[in-house]
Coordinates of C-alpha atoms in Angstrom, one line a residue:
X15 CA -26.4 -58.4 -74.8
X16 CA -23.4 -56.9 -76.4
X17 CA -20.0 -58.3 -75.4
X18 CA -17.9 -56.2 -73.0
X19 CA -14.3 -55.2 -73.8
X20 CA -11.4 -57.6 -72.3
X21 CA -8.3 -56.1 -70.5
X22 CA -6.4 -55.0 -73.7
X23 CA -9.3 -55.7 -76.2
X24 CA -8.7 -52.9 -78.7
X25 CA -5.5 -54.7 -79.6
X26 CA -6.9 -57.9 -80.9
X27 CA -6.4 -57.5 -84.8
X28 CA -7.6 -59.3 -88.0
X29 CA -6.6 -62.6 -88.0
X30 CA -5.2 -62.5 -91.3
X31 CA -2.8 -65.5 -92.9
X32 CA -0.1 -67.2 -90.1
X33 CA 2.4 -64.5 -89.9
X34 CA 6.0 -65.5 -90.5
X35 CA 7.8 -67.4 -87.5
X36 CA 11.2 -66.5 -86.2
X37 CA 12.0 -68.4 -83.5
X38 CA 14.6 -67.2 -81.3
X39 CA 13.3 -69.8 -78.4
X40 CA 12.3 -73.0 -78.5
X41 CA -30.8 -75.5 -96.0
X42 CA -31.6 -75.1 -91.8
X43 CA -31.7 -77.6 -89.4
X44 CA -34.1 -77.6 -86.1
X45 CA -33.7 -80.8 -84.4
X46 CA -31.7 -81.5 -81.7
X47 CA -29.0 -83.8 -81.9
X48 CA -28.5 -86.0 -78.6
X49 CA -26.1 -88.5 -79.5
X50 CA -22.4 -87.5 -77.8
X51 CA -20.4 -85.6 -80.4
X52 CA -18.8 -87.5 -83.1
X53 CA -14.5 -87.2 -83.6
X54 CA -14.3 -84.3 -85.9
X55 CA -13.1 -84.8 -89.8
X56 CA -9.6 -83.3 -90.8
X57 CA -7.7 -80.9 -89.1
X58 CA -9.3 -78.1 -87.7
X59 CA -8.4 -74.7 -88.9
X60 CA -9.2 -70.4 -88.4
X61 CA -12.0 -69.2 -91.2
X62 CA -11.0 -65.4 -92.1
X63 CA -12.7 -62.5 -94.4
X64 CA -9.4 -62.9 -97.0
X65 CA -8.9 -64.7 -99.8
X66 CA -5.7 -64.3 -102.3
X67 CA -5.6 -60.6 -103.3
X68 CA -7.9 -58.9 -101.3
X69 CA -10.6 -59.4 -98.0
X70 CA -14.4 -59.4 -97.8
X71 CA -15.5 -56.3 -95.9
X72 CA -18.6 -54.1 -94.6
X73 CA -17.3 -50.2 -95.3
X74 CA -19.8 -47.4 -94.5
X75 CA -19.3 -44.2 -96.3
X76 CA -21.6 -41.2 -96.4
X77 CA -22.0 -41.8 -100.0
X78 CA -22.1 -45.6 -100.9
X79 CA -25.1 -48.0 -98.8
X80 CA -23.4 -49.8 -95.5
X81 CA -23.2 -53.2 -96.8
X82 CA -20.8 -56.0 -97.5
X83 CA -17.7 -55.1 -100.2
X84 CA -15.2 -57.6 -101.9
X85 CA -12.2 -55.5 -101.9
X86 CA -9.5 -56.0 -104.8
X87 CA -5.7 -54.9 -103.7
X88 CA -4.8 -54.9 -107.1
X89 CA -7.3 -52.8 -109.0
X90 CA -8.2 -50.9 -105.5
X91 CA -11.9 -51.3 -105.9
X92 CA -14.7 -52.2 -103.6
X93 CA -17.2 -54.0 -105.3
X94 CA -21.0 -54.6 -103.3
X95 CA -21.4 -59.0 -103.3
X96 CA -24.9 -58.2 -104.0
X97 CA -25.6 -58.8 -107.7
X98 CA -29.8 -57.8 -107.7
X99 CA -30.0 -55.8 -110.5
X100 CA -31.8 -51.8 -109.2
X101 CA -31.0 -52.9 -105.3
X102 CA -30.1 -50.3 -103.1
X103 CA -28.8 -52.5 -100.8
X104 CA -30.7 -50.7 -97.8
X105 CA -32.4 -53.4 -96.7
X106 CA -32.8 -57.0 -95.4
X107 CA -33.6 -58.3 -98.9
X108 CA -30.3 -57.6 -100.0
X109 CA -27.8 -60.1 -99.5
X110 CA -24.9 -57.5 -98.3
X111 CA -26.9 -55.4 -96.6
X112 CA -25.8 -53.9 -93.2
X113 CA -22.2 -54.8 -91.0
X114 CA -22.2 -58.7 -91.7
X115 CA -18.9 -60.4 -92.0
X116 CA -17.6 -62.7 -95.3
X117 CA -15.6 -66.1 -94.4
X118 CA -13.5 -67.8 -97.1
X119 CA -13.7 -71.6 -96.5
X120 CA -12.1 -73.1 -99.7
X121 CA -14.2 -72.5 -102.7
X122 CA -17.0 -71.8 -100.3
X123 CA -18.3 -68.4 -98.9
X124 CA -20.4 -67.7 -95.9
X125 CA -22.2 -64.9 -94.8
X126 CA -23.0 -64.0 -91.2
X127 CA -25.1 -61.4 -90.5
X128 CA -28.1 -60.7 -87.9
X129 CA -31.8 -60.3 -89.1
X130 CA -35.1 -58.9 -87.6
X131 CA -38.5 -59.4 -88.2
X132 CA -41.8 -59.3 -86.7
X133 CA -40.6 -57.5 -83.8
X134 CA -38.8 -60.5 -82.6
X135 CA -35.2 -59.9 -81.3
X136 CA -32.2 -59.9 -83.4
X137 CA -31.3 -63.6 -84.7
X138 CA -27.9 -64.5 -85.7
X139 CA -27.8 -66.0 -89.2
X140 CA -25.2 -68.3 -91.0
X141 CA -25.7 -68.9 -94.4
X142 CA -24.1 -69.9 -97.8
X143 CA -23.5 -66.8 -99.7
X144 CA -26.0 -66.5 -102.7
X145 CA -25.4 -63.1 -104.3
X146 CA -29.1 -63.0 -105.6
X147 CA -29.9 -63.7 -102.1
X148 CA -32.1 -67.0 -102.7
X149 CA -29.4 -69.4 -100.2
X150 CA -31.2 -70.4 -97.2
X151 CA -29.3 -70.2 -93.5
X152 CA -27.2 -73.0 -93.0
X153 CA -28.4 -72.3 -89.3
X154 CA -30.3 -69.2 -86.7
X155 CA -29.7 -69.0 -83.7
X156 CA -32.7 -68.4 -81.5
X157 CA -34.1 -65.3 -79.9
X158 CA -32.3 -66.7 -76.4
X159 CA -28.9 -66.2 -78.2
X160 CA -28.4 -62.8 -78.1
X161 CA -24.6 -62.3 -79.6
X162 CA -23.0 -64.5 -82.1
X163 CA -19.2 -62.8 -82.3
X164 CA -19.3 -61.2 -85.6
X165 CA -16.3 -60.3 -85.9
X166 CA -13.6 -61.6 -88.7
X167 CA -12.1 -64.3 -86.7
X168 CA -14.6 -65.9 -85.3
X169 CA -15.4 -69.3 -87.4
X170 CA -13.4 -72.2 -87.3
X171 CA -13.6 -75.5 -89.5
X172 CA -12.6 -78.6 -90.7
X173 CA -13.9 -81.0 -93.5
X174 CA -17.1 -81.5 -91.6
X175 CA -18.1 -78.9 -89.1
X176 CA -18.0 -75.6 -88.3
X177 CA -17.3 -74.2 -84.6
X178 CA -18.2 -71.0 -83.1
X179 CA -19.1 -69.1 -79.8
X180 CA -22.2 -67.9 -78.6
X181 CA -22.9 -65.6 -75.7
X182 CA -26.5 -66.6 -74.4
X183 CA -28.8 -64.2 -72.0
X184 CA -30.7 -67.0 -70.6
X185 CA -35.0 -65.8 -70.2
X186 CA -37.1 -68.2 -69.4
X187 CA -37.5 -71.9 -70.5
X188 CA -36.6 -73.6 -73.8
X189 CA -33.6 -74.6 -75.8
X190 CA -30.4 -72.1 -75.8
X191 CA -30.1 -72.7 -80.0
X192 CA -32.5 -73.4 -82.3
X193 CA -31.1 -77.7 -83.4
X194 CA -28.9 -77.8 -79.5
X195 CA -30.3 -79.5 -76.8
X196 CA -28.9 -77.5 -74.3
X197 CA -31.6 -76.4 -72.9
X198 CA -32.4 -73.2 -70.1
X199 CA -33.6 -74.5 -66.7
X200 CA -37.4 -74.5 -65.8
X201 CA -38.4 -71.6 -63.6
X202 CA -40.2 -71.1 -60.4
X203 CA -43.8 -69.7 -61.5
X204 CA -43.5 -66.0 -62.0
X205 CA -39.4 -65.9 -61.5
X206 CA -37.7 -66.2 -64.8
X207 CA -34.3 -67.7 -65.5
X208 CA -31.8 -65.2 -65.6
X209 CA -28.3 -65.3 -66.5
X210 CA -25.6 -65.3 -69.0
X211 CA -22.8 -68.2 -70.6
X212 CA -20.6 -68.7 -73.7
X213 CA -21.2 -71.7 -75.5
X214 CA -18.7 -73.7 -77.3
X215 CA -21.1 -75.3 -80.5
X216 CA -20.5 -76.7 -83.8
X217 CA -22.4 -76.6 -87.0
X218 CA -22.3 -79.4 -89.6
X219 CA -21.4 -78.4 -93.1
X220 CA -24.0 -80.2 -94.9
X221 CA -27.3 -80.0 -92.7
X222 CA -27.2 -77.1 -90.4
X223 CA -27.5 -79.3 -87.4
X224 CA -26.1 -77.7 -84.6
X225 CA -24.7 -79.8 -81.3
X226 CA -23.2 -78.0 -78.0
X227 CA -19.8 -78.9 -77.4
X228 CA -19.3 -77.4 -74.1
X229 CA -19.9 -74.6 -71.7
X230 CA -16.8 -72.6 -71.5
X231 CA -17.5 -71.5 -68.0
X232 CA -17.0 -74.5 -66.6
X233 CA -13.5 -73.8 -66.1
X234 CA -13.7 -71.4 -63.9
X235 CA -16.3 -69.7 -61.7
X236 CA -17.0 -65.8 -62.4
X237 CA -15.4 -65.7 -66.2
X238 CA -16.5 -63.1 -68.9
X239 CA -16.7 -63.6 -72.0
X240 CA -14.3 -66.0 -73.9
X241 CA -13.6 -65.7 -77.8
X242 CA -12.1 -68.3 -80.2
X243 CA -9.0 -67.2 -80.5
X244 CA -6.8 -69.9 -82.9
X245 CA -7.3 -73.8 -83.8
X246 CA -4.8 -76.6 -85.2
X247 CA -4.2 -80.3 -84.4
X248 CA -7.7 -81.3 -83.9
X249 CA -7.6 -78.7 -80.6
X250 CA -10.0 -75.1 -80.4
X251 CA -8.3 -72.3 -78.1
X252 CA -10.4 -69.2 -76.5
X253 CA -9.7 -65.8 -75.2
X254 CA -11.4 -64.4 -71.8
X255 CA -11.0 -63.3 -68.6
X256 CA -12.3 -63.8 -64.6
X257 CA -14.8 -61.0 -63.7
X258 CA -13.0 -60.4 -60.3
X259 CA -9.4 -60.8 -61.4
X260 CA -7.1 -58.5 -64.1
X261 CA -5.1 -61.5 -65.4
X262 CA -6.6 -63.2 -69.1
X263 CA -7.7 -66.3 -69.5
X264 CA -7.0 -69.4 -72.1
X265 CA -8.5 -72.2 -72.3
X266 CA -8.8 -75.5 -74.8
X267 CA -11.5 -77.7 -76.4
X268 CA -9.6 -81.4 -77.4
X269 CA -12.2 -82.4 -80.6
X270 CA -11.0 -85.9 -80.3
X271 CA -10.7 -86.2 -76.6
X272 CA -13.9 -84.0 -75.9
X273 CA -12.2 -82.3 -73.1
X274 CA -11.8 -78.7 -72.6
X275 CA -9.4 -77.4 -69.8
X276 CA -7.8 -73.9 -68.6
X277 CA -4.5 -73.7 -69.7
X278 CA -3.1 -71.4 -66.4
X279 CA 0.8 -71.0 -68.3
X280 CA -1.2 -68.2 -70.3
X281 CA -2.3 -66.4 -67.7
X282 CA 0.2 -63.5 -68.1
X283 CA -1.2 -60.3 -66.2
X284 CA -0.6 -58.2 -69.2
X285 CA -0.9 -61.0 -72.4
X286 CA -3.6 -61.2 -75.0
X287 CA -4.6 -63.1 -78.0
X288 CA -3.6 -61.6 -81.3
X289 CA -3.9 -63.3 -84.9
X290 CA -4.1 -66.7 -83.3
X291 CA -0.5 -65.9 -81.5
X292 CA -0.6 -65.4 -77.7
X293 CA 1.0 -61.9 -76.9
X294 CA 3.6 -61.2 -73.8
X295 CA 4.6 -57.8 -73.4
X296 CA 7.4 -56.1 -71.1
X297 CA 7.4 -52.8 -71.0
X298 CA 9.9 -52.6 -68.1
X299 CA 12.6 -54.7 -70.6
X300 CA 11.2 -53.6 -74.1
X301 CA 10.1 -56.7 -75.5
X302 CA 7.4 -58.2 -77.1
X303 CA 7.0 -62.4 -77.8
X304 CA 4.8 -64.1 -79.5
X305 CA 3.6 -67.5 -78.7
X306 CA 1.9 -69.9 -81.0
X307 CA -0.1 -72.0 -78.4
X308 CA -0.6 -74.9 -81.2
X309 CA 2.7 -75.5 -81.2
X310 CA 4.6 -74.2 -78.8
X311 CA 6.7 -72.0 -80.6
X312 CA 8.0 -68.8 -79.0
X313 CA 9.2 -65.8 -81.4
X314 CA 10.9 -62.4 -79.6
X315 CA 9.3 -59.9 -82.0
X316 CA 11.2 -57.0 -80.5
X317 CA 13.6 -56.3 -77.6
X318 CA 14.6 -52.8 -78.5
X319 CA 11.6 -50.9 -77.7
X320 CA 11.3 -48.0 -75.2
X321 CA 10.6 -49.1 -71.9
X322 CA 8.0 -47.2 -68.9
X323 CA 5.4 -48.1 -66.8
X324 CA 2.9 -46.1 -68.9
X325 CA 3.4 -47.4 -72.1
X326 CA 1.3 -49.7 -74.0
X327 CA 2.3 -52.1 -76.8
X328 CA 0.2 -53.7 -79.7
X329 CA 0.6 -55.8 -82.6
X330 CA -0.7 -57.2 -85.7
X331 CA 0.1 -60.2 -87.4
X332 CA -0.8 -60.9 -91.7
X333 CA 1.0 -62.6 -94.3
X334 CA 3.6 -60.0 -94.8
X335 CA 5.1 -59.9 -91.2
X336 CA 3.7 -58.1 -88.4
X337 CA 2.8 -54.2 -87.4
X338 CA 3.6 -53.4 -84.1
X339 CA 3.3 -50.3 -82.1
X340 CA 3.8 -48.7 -78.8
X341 CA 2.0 -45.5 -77.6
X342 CA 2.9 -43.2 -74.2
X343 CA 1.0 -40.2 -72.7
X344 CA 2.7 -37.3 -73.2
X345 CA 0.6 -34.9 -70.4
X346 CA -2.3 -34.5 -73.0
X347 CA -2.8 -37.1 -75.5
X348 CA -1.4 -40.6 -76.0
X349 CA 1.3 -41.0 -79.0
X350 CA 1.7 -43.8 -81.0
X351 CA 4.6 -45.0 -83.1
X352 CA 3.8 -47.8 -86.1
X353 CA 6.6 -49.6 -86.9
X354 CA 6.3 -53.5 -89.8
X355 CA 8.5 -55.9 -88.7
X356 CA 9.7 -57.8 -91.5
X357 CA 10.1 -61.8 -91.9
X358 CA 14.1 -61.5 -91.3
X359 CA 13.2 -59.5 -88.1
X360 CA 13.7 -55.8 -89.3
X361 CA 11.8 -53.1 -87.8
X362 CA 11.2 -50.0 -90.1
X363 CA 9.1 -47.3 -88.5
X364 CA 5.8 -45.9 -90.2
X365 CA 5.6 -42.6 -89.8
X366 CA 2.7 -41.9 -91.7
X367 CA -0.3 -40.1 -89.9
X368 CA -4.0 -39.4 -89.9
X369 CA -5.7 -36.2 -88.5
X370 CA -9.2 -35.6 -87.5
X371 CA -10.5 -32.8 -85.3
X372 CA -12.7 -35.2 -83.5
X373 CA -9.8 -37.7 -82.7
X374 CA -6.6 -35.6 -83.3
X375 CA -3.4 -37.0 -85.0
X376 CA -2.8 -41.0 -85.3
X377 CA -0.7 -43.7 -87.4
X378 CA -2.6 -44.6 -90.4
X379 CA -4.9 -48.0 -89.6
X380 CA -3.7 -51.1 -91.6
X381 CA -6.2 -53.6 -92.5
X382 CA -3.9 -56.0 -94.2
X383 CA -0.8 -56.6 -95.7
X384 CA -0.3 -59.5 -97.8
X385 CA 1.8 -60.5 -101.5
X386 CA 3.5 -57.0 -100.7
X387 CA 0.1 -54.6 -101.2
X388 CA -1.3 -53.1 -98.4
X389 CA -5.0 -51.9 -98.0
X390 CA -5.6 -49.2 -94.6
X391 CA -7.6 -46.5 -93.6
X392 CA -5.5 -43.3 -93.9
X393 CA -7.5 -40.2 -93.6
X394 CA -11.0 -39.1 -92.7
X395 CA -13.5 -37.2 -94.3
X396 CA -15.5 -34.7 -93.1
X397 CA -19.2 -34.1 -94.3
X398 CA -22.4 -31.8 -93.8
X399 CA -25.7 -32.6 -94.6
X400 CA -29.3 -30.5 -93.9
X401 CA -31.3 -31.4 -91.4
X402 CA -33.0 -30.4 -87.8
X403 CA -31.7 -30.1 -84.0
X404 CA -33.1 -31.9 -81.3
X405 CA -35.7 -29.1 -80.7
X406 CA -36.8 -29.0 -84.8
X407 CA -34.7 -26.6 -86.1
X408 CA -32.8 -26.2 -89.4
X409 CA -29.2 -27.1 -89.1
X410 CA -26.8 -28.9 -90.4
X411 CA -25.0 -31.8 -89.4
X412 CA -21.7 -33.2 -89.9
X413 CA -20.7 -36.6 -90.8
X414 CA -16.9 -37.9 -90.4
X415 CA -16.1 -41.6 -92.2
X416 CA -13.3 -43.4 -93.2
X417 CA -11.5 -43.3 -96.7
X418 CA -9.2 -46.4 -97.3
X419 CA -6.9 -47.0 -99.9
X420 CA -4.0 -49.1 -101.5
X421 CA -0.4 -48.1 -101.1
X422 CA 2.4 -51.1 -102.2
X423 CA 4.6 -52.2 -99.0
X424 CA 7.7 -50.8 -100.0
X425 CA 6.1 -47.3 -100.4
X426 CA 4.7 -47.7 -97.0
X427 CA 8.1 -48.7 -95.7
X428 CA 9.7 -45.4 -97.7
X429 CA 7.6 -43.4 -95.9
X430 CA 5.4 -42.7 -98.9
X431 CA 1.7 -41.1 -97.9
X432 CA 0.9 -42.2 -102.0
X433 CA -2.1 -44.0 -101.9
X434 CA -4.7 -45.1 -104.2
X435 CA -8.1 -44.6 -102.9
X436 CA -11.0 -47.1 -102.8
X437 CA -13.4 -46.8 -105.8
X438 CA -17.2 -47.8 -105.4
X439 CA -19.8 -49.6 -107.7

């Protein structure tokens, strides 16, 4: 089951470091635990694919295997994190092999990823990254739970546990995770339990054991999908919105209370969750405020942007500042302008482009910014390769990927198009 788009989806960016604050308002394990959760350990915090000086990331590129890739801002590299010596990391065996995602929790790194073997369906996979692929998963979800968001800001943690979502397709009887014991309800002979839920679980650090928190459902009949969206103060917040109804959704999981409530002074028609901040736009007044739900603080990001009925505004957040951008239809296409706002409030626009005859012209794509370096996507490139047509025929097909590159912030903010281009072990 893959995960369907929210209202404003495409917006949600890399949660990166906590962006700059302005205010201008105020080894596996299978058995099931049964005991009611314990208080969690420490303060519970966002797991991301960064570390200090560059992110963990899967690029695919016509030349180079589609696998995992440390990526180093200063020496604008992208190094595979599988170290078997003659791997051609095209396979399962590898540890970086295919579009899993890297999380950096202190000193330690884990790997998600999704297997499949003897015909069985997909399994989600959390494990402590080995680059000679011997680490065993920390846990696997079962067959039952068919999508474990892997995506780069999905795991949170605190000294003990780890906490995630999972979106279950409910088939039959048994447990919904291998170690939970939530469990799918019996069926009527020859009519098979159908239906779907997002979980709220938690994974302990040490033994794999996984417990159920909560179902986030409860809250509300007829809701899609939810997504952890931040955590701080002991407290988890998630992203969704009702089936039959246009407006998002938040809602909160108290770790030391054990209660998890809707929190309805979120439910802006047009808001949405981006880098942990909770997003109001206005196009009819031009603004755009961010709202950190943890603690309350409100920052007015912009107020001078153009206004319209049509127009659609996004952001970014990272270490640097933000990026935010606003786009209109102009008869035929949509135009977007890029502008970084800086810590001090300063908007600087970027007028830096991309073209592509399959997707026409766009602002350059801007993975991260942070200790002034910033790594993007800026152009495409176009292949052709042999091979045959549908009906068997010699032809040749063409094959459009990404490049990425380096380019320092203030070059960006000059309106420099100077960038370094990824190289590949």
């Amino acid at each position: 089951m893959k995960r369907i788009s929210l209202l404003l989806a495409s917006l949600l960016l890399l949660a990166g470091c906590t962006a700059p604050a302005q205010s201008t308002a105020s080894a596996p394990a299978e058995t099931a635990a049964t005991q009611a959760p314990a208080a969690n350990a420490g303060d519970v915090h966002m797991l991301t694919n960064r570390y200090d000086g560059g992110q963990y990331r899967t690029l695919s590129t016509p030349y180079y295997p589609d696998c995992v890739r440390k990526i180093d801002y200063a020496t604008a590299t992208a190094q595979s994190m599988c170290q078997i010596s003659g791997c051609r990391h095209d396979s399962e065996s590898c540890p970086a092999y295919g579009s899993g995602v890297f999380y950096q929790d202190g000193d330690v790194l884990l790997h998600s990823y999704r297997v499949n073997s003897d015909g069985n369906p997909d399994r989600e996979v959390l494990s402590r990254y080995a680059p000679d692929a011997t680490a065993a998963p920390l846990f696997t979800l079962s067959a039952h739970t068919a999508d474990f968001d892997l995506s780069d800001d999905c795991l949170a943690a605190d000294d003990q546990y780890y906490y995630f979502v999972a979106s279950t397709t409910l088939i039959g009887t048994g447990p919904i995770c291998e170690g939970s014991p939530a469990q799918i309800p019996d069926a009527a002979p020859g009519e098979p339990v159908t239906g779907e839920g997002d979980f709220l679980f938690r994974a302990d650090k040490s033994t794999g054991e996984l417990t159920n928190l909560a179902d986030l459902g409860s809250v509300l009949e007829d809701t899609s999908y939810w997504y952890l969206a931040t955590a701080g103060e002991q407290k988890l917040y998630f992203y969704g919105t009702a089936i039959n109804d246009v407006f998002p959704l938040v809602s909160c999981y108290d770790l030391v209370s054990q209660e998890y409530t809707l929190l309805p002074e979120y439910s802006d028609k047009y808001g949405f969750f981006a880098g942990g901040y909770y997003l109001k736009p206005d196009t009819l007044q031009g603004t755009l405020t961010a709202i950190d739900p943890i603690t309350g603080q409100s920052t007015l990001l912009t107020d001078a942007f153009p206004t319209g009925e049509d127009l659609i505004y996004t952001v970014k957040s990272f270490c640097d500042g933000w990026v935010l951008s606003y786009s209109s239809y102009d008869g035929e296409n949509r135009v977007e302008h890029q502008f970084f706002r800086a810590p001090d409030g300063t908007l600087t626009e970027l007028p830096q482009q991309m073209y592509c005859d399959a997707r026409g012209s766009q602002p350059v794509y801007i993975w991260d910014i942070q200790n002034g370096m910033v790594f993007l996507q800026y152009d495409y490139r176009s292949d052709s390769y042999p091979g045959f047509d549908y009906d068997g025929n010699p032809c040749m097909w063409e094959n459009i990927s990404d490049v990425c590159g380096i380019i320092p912030l203030q070059d960006l903010l000059a309106g420099s198009q100077n960038y370094r281009e990824l190289t590949y072990d």
